[in-house]
PDB file of C-alpha atoms and ligand atoms in Angstrom:
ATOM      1  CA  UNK A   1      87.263 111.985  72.467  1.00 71.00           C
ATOM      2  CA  UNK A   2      90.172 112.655  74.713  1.00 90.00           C
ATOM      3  CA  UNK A   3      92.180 109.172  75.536  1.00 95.00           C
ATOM      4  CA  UNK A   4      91.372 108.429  79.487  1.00 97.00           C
ATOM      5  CA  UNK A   5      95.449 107.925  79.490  1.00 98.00           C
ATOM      6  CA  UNK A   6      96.365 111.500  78.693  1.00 98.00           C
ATOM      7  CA  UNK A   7      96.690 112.710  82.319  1.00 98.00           C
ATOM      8  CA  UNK A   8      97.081 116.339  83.150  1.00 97.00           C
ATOM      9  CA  UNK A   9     100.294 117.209  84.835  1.00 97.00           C
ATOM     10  CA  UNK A  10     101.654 117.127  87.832  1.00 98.00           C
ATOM     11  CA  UNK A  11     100.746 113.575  88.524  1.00 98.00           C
ATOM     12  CA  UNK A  12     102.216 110.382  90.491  1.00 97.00           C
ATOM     13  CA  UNK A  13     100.820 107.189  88.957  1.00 97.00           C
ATOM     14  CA  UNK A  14     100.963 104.236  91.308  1.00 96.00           C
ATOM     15  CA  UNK A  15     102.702 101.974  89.937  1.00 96.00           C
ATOM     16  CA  UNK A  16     101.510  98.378  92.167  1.00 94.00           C
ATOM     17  CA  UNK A  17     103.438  95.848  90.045  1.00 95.00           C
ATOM     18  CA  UNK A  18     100.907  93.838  89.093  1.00 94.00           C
ATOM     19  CA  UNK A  19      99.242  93.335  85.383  1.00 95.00           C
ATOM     20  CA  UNK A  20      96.664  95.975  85.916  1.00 95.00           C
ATOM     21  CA  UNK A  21      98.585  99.189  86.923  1.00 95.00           C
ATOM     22  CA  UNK A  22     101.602  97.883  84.018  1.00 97.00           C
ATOM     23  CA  UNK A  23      98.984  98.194  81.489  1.00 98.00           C
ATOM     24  CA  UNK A  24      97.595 101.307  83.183  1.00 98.00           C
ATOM     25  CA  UNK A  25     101.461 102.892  83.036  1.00 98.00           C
ATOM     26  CA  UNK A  26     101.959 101.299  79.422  1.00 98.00           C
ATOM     27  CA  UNK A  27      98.824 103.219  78.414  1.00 98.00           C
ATOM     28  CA  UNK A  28      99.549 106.824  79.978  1.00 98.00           C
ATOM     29  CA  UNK A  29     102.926 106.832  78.232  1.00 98.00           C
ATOM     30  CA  UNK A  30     101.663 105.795  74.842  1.00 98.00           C
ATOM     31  CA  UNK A  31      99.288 108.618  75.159  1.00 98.00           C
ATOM     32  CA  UNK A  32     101.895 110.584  75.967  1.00 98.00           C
ATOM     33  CA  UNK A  33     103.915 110.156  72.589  1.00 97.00           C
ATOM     34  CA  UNK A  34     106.272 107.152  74.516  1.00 97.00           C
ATOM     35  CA  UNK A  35     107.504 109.733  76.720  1.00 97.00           C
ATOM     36  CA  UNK A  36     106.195 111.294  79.820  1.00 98.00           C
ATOM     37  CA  UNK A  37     106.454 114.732  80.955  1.00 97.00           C
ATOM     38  CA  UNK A  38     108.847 115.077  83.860  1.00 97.00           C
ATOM     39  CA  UNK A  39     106.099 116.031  86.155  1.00 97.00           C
ATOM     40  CA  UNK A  40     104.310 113.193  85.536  1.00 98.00           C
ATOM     41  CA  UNK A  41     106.043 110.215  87.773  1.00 98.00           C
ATOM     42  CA  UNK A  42     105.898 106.658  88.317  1.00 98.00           C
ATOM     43  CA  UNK A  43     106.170 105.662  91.614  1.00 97.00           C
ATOM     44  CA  UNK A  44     106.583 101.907  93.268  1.00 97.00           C
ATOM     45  CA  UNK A  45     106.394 101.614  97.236  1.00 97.00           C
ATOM     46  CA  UNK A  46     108.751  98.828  98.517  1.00 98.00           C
ATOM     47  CA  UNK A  47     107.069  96.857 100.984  1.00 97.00           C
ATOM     48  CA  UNK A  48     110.547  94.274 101.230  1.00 98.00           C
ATOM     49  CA  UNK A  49     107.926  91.524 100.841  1.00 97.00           C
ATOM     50  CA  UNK A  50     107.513  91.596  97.476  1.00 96.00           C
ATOM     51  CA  UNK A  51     107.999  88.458  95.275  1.00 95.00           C
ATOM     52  CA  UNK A  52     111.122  88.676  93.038  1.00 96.00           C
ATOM     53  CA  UNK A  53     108.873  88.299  90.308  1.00 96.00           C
ATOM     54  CA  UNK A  54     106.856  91.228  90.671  1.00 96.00           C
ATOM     55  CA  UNK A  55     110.501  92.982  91.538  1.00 97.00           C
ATOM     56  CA  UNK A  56     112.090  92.049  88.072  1.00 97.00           C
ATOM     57  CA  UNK A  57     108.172  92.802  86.596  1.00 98.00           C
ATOM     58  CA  UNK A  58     108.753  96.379  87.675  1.00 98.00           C
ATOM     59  CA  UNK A  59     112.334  96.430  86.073  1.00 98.00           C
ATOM     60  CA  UNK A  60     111.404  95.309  82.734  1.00 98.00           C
ATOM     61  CA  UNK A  61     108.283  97.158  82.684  1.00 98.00           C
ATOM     62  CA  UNK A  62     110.723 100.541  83.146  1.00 98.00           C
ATOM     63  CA  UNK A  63     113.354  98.897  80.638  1.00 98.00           C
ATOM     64  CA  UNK A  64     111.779  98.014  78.017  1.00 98.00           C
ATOM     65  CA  UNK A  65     109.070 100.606  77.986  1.00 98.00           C
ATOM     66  CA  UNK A  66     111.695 103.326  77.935  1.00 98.00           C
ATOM     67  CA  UNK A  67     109.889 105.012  81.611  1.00 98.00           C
ATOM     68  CA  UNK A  68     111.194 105.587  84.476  1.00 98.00           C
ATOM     69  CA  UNK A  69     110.111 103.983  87.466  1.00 98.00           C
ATOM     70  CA  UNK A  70     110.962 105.596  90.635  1.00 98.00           C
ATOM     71  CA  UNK A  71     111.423 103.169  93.944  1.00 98.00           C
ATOM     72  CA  UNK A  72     110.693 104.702  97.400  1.00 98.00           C
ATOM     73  CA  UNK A  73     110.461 102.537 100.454  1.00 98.00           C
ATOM     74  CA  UNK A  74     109.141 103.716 103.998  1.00 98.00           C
ATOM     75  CA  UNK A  75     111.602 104.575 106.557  1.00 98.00           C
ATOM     76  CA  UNK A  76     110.627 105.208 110.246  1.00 98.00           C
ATOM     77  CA  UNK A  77     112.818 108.431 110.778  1.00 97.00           C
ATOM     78  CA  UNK A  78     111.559 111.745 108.843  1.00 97.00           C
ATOM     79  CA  UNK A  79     111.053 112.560 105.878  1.00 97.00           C
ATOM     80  CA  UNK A  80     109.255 108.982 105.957  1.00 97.00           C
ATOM     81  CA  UNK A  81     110.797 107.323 102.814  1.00 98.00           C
ATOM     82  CA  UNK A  82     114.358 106.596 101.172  1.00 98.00           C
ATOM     83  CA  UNK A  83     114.221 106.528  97.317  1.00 98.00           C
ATOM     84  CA  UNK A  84     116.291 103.597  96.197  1.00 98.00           C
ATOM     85  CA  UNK A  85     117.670 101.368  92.764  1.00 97.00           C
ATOM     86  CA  UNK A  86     116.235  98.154  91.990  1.00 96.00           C
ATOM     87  CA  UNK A  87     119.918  96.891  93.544  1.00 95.00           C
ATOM     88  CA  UNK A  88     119.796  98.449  96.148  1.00 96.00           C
ATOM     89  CA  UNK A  89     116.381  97.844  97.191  1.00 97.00           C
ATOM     90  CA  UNK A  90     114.978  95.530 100.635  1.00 98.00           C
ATOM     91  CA  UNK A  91     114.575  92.234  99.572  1.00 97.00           C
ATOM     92  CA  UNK A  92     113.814  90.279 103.425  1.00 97.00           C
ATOM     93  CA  UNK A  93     111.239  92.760 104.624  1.00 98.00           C
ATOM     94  CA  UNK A  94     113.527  95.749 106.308  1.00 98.00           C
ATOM     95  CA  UNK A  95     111.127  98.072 105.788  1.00 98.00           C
ATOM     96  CA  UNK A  96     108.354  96.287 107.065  1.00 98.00           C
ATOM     97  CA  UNK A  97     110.325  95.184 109.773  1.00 98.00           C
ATOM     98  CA  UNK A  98     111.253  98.707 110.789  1.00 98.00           C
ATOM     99  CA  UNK A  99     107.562  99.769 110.933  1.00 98.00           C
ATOM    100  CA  UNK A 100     106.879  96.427 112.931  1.00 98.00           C
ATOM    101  CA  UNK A 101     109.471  97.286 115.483  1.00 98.00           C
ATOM    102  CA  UNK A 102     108.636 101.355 116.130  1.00 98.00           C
ATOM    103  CA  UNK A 103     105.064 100.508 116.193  1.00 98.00           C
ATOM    104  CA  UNK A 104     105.984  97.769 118.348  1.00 97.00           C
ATOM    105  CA  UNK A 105     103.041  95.706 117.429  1.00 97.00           C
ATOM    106  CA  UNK A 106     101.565  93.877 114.652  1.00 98.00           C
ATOM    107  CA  UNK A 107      99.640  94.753 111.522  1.00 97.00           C
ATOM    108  CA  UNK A 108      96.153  92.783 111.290  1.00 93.00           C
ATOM    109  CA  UNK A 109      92.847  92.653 109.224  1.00 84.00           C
ATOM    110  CA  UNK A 110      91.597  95.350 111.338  1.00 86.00           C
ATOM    111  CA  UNK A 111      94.367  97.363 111.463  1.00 91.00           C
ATOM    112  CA  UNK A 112      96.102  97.186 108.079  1.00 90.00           C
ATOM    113  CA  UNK A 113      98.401 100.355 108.729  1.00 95.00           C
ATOM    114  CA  UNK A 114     101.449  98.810 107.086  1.00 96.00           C
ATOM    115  CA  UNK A 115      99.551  99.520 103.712  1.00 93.00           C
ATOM    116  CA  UNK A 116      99.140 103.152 105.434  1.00 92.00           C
ATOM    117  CA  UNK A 117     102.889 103.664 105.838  1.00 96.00           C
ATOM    118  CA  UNK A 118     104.660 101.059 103.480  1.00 97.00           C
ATOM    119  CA  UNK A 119     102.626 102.337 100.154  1.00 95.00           C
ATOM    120  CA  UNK A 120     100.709 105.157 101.050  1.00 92.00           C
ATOM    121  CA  UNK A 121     102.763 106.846 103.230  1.00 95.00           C
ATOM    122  CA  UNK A 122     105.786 106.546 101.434  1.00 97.00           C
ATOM    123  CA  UNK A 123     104.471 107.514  98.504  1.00 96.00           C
ATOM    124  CA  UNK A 124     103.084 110.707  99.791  1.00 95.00           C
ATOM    125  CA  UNK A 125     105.911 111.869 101.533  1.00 97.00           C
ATOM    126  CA  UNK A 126     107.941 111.333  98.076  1.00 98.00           C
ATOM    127  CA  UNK A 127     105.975 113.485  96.543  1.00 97.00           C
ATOM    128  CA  UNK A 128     105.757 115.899  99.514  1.00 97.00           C
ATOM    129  CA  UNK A 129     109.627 116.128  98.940  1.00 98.00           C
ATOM    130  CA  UNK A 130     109.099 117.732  95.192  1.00 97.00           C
ATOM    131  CA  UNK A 131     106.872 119.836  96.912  1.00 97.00           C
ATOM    132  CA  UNK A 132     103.340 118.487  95.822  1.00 97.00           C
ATOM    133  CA  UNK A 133     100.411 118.585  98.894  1.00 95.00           C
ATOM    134  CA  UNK A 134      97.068 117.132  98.484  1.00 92.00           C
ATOM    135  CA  UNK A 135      95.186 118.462  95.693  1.00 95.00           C
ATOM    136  CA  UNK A 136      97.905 120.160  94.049  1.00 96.00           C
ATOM    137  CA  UNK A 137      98.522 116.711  91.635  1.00 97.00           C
ATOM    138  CA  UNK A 138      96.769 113.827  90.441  1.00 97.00           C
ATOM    139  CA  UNK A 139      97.087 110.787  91.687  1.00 96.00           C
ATOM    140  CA  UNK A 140      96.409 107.994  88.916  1.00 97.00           C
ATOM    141  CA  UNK A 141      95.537 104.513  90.531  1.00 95.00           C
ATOM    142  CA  UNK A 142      95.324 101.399  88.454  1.00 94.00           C
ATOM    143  CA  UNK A 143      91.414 100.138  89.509  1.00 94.00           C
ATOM    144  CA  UNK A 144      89.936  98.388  86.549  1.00 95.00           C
ATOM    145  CA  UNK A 145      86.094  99.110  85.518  1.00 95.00           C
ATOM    146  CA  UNK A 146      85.171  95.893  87.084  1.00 94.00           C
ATOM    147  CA  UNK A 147      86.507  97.047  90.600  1.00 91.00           C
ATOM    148  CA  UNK A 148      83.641  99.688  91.056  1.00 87.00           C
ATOM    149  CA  UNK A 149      83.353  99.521  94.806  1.00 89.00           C
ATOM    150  CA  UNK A 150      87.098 100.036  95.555  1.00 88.00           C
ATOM    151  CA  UNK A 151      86.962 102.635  92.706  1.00 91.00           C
ATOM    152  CA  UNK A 152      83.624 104.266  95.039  1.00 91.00           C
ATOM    153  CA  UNK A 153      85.226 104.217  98.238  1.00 89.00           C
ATOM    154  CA  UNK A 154      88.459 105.473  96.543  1.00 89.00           C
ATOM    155  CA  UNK A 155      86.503 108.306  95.742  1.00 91.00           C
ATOM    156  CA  UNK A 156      84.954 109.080  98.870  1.00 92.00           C
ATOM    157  CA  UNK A 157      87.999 109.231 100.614  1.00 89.00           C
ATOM    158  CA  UNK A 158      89.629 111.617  98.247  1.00 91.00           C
ATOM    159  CA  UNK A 159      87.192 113.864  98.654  1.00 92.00           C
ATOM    160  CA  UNK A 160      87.268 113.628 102.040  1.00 92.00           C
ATOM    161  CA  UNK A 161      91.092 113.955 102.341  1.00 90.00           C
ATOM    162  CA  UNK A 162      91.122 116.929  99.388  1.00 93.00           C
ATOM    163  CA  UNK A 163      93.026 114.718  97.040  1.00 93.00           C
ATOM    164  CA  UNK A 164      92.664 114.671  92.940  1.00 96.00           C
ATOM    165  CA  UNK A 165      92.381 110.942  92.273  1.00 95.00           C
ATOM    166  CA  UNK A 166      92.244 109.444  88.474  1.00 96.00           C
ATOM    167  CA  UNK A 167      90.978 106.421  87.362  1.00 96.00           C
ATOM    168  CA  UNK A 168      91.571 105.423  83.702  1.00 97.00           C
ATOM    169  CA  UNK A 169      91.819 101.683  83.440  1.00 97.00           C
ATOM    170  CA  UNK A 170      87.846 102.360  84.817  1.00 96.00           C
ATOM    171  CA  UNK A 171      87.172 105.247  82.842  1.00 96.00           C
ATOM    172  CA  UNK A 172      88.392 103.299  79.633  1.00 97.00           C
ATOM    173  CA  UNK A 173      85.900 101.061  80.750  1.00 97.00           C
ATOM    174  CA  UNK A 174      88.704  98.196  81.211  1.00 97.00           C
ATOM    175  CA  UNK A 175      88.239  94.957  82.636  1.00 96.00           C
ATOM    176  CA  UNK A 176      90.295  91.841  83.794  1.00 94.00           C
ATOM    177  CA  UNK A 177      89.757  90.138  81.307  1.00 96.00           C
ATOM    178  CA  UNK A 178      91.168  93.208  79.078  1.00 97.00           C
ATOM    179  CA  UNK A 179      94.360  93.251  81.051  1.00 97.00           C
ATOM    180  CA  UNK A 180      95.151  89.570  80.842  1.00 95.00           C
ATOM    181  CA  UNK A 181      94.564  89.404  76.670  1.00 97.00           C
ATOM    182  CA  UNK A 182      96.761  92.266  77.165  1.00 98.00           C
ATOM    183  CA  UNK A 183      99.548  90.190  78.883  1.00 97.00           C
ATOM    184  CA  UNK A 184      98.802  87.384  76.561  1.00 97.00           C
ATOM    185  CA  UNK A 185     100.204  89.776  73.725  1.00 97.00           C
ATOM    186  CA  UNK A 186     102.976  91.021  75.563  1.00 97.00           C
ATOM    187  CA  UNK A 187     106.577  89.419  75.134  1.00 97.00           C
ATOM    188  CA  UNK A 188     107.154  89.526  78.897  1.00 98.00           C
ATOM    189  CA  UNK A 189     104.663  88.885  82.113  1.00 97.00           C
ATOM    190  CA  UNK A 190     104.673  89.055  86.122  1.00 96.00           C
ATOM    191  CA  UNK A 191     104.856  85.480  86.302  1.00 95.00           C
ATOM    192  CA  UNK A 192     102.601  85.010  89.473  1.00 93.00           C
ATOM    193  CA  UNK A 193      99.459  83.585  89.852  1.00 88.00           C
ATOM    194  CA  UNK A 194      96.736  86.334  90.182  1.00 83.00           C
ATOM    195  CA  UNK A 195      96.386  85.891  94.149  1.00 84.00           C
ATOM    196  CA  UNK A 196     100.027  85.742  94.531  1.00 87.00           C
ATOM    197  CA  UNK A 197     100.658  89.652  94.233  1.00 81.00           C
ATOM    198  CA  UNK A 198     101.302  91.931  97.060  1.00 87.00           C
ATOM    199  CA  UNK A 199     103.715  91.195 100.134  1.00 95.00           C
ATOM    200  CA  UNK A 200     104.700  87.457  99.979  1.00 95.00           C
ATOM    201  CA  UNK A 201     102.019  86.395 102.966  1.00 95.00           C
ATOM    202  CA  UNK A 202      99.836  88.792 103.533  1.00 94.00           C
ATOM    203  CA  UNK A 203      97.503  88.271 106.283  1.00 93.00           C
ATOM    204  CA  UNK A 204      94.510  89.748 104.340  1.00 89.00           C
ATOM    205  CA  UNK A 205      94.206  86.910 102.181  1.00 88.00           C
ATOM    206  CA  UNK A 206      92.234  83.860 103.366  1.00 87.00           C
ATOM    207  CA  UNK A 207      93.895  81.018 105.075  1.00 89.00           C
ATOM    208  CA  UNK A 208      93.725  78.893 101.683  1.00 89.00           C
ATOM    209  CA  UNK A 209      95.744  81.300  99.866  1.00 89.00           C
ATOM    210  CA  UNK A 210      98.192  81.976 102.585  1.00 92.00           C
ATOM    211  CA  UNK A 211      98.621  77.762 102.414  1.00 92.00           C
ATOM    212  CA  UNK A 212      99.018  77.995  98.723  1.00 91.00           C
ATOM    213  CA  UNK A 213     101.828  80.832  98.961  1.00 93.00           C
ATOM    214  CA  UNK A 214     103.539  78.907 101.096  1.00 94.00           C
ATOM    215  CA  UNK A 215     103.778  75.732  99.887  1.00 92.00           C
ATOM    216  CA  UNK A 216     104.844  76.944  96.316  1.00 91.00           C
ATOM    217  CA  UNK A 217     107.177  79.475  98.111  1.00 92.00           C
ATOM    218  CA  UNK A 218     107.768  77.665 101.758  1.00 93.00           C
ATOM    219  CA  UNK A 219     110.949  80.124 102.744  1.00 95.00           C
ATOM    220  CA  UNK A 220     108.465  83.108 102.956  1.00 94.00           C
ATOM    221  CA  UNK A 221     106.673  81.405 105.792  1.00 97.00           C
ATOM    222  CA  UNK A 222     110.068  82.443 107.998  1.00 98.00           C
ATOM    223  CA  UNK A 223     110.312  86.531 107.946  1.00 98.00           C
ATOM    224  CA  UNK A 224     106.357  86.463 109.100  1.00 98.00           C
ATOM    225  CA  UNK A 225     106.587  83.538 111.697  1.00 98.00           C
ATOM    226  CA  UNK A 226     109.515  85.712 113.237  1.00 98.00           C
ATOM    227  CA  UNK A 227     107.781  88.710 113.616  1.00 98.00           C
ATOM    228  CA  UNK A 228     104.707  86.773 115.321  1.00 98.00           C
ATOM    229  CA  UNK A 229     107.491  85.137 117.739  1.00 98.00           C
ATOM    230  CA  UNK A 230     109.361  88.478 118.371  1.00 98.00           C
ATOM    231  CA  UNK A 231     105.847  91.049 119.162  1.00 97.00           C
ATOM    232  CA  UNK A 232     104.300  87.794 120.884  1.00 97.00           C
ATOM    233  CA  UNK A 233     101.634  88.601 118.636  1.00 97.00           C
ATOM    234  CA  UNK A 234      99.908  87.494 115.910  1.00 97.00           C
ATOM    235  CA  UNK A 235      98.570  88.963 111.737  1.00 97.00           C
ATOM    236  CA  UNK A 236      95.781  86.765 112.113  1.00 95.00           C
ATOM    237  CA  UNK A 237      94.063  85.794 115.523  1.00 94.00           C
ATOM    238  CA  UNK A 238      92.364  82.915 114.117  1.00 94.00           C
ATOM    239  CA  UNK A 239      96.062  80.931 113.109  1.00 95.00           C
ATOM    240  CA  UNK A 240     100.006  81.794 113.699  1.00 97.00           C
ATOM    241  CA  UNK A 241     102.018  81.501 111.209  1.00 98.00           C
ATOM    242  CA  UNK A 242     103.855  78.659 112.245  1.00 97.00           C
ATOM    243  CA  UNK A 243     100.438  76.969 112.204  1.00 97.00           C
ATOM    244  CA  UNK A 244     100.163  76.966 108.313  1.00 96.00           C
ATOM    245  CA  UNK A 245     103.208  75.835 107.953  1.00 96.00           C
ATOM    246  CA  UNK A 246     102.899  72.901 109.696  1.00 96.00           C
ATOM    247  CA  UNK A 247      99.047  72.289 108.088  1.00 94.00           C
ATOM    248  CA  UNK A 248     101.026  72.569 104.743  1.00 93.00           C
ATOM    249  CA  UNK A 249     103.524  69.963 106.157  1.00 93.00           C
ATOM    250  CA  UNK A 250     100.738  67.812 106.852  1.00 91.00           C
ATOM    251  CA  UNK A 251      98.210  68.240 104.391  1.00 82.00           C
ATOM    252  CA  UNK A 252     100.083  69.873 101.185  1.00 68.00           C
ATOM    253  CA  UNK A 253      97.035  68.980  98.633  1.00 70.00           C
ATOM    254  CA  UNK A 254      94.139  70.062 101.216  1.00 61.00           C
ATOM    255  CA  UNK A 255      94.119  73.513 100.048  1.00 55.00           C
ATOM    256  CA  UNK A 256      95.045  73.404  96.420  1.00 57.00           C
ATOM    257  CA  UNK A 257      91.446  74.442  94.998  1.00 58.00           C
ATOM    258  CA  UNK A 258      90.462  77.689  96.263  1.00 59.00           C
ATOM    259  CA  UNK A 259      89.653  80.905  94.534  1.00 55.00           C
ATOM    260  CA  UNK A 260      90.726  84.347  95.902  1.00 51.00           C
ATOM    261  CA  UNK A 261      92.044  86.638  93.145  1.00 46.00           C
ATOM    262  CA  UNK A 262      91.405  89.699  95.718  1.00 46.00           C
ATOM    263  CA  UNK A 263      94.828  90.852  95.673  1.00 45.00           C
ATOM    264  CA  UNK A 264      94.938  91.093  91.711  1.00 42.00           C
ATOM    265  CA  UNK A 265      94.867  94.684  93.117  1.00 47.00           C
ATOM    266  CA  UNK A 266      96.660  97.855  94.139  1.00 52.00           C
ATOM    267  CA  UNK A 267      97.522  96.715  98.067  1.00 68.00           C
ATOM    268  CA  UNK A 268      97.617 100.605  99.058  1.00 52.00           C
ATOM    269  CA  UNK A 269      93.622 101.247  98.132  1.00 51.00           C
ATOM    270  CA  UNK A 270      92.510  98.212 100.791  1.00 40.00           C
ATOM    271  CA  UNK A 271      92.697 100.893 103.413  1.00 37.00           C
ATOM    272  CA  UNK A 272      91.435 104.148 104.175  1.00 36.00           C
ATOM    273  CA  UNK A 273      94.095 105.596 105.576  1.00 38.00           C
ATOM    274  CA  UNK A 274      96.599 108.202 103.805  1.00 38.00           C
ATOM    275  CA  UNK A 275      98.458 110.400 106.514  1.00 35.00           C
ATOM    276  CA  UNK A 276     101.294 112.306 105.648  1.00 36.00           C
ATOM    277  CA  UNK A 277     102.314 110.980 109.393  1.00 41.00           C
ATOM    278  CA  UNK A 278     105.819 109.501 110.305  1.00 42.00           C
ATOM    279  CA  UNK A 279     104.874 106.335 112.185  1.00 46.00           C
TER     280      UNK A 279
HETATM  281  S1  SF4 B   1     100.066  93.550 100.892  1.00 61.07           S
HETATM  282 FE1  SF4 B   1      99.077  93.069 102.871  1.00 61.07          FE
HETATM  283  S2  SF4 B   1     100.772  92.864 104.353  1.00 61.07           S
HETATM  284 FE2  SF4 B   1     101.578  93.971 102.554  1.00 61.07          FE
HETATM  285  S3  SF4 B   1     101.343  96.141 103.041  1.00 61.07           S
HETATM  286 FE3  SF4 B   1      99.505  95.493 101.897  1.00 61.07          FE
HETATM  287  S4  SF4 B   1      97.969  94.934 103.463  1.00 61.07           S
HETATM  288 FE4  SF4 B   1     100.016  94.988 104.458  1.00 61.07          FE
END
């Protein structure tokens, strides 16, 4: 039988930095002898908000698997995305911020379009630039076989949208508890705490979580207050920012047992949306 991980070419593999799309990317290139085809990329979108760990994570995964990782973070002037080196890359939100301040509104659990233009977006316009439109690659996203809804709605869309979407943590019938033995056995790891991946606060997380990020990582709190003050807005109309915070300050054990893994997960599949538009 034909390994799930031997992807036909051209193909952009998503590339979330978490465990499941490392293993996913780990897998595709051992199937590939330990080296992939040029035309078959790996491709990280650059929120700004990412944890450091998940930032090195990326690194080592490129480094010491021999692949190259390509970096691409949205920009609000056309083509849509910069391509940049893991030292040169946004490290307090500027491309989030730039999206914030043309759209000149926030992002919320309705409206999640930063995943729209900060992963999807900017991924799609990358590969726009080597001249690849909808349908004429694969796009290989790192849902496990325990993630069947996302993997069903993923589906949907792409067939709506007249994209060629793979699948093959799923269609190796991998779980989570397959990627974290994997880890286990692995000399390196993320080093985060399975509902701490994704942008640093993200307001699609429950309130508990948010209060957990924060109080093991309290300077994050800042970047996201600040945008609330500047739009006069808010990510989450039931609490500001600046509200957790001080409920942390208060009451730093209240929150500590919760469980919300969600965002063990690829943050560009939460949505819907995947415009080649320049917001
Ligand atoms: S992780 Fe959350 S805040 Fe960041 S881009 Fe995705 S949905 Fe938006």
């Amino acid at each position: 039988m034909t390994s799930p991980f031997l992807i036909p070419s051209p193909a952009c593999i998503s590339f979330s930095g978490g465990r499941s799309s490392a293993r996913m990317v780990y897998e595709i290139n051992a199937a590939h002898g330990g080296r992939l085809p040029d035309d078959i990329i790996v491709l990280f979108a650059n929120t700004g908000r990412e944890r450091p760990e998940t930032l090195r994570f990326v690194q080592e995964c490129g480094s010491r698997w021999g692949i190259r990782i390509r970096i691409v973070e949205y920009r609000p002037e056309s083509p849509g995305f910069e391509e940049v080196g893991f030292n040169s890359l946004s490290r307090d939100g500027e491309p989030f911020e730039a999206l914030i301040r043309k759209k000149q509104r926030l992002p919320n659990w309705k409206e999640r379009w930063c995943t729209q233009f900060l992963k999807v977006g900017a991924m799609t316009a990358f590969a726009r630039s080597l001249g690849w439109v909808h349908g004429s690659y694969l796009e290989v996203i790192g849902l496990r076989d325990d993630e069947g809804v996302r993997i069903l709605n993923g589906l949907e869309r792409a067939e709506k949208d007249g994209r060629r979407i793979a699948y093959p943590l799923a269609k190796a019938k991998l779980t989570k508890a397959d990627i974290m033995s994997f880890w286990a056995s692995q000399p390196f790891d993320l080093g985060l705490e399975p509902w701490e991946g994704n942008c640093d606060l993200c307001f699609c997380v429950g309130q508990a979580n948010r209060m957990a990020r924060i109080r093991r990582n309290p300077s994050a709190a800042t970047w996201w207050a600040r945008q609330e003050a500047e739009q006069q807005g808010f990510f989450d109309r039931r609490v500001r920012v600046h509200q957790l915070v001080e409920r942390v300050r208060r009451e730093p054990d209240l929150f500590a047992d919760f469980h919300d893994d969600e965002f063990d997960a690829e943050c560009g599949l939460h949505c819907g949306f995947d415009t080649g538009e320049v917001a």
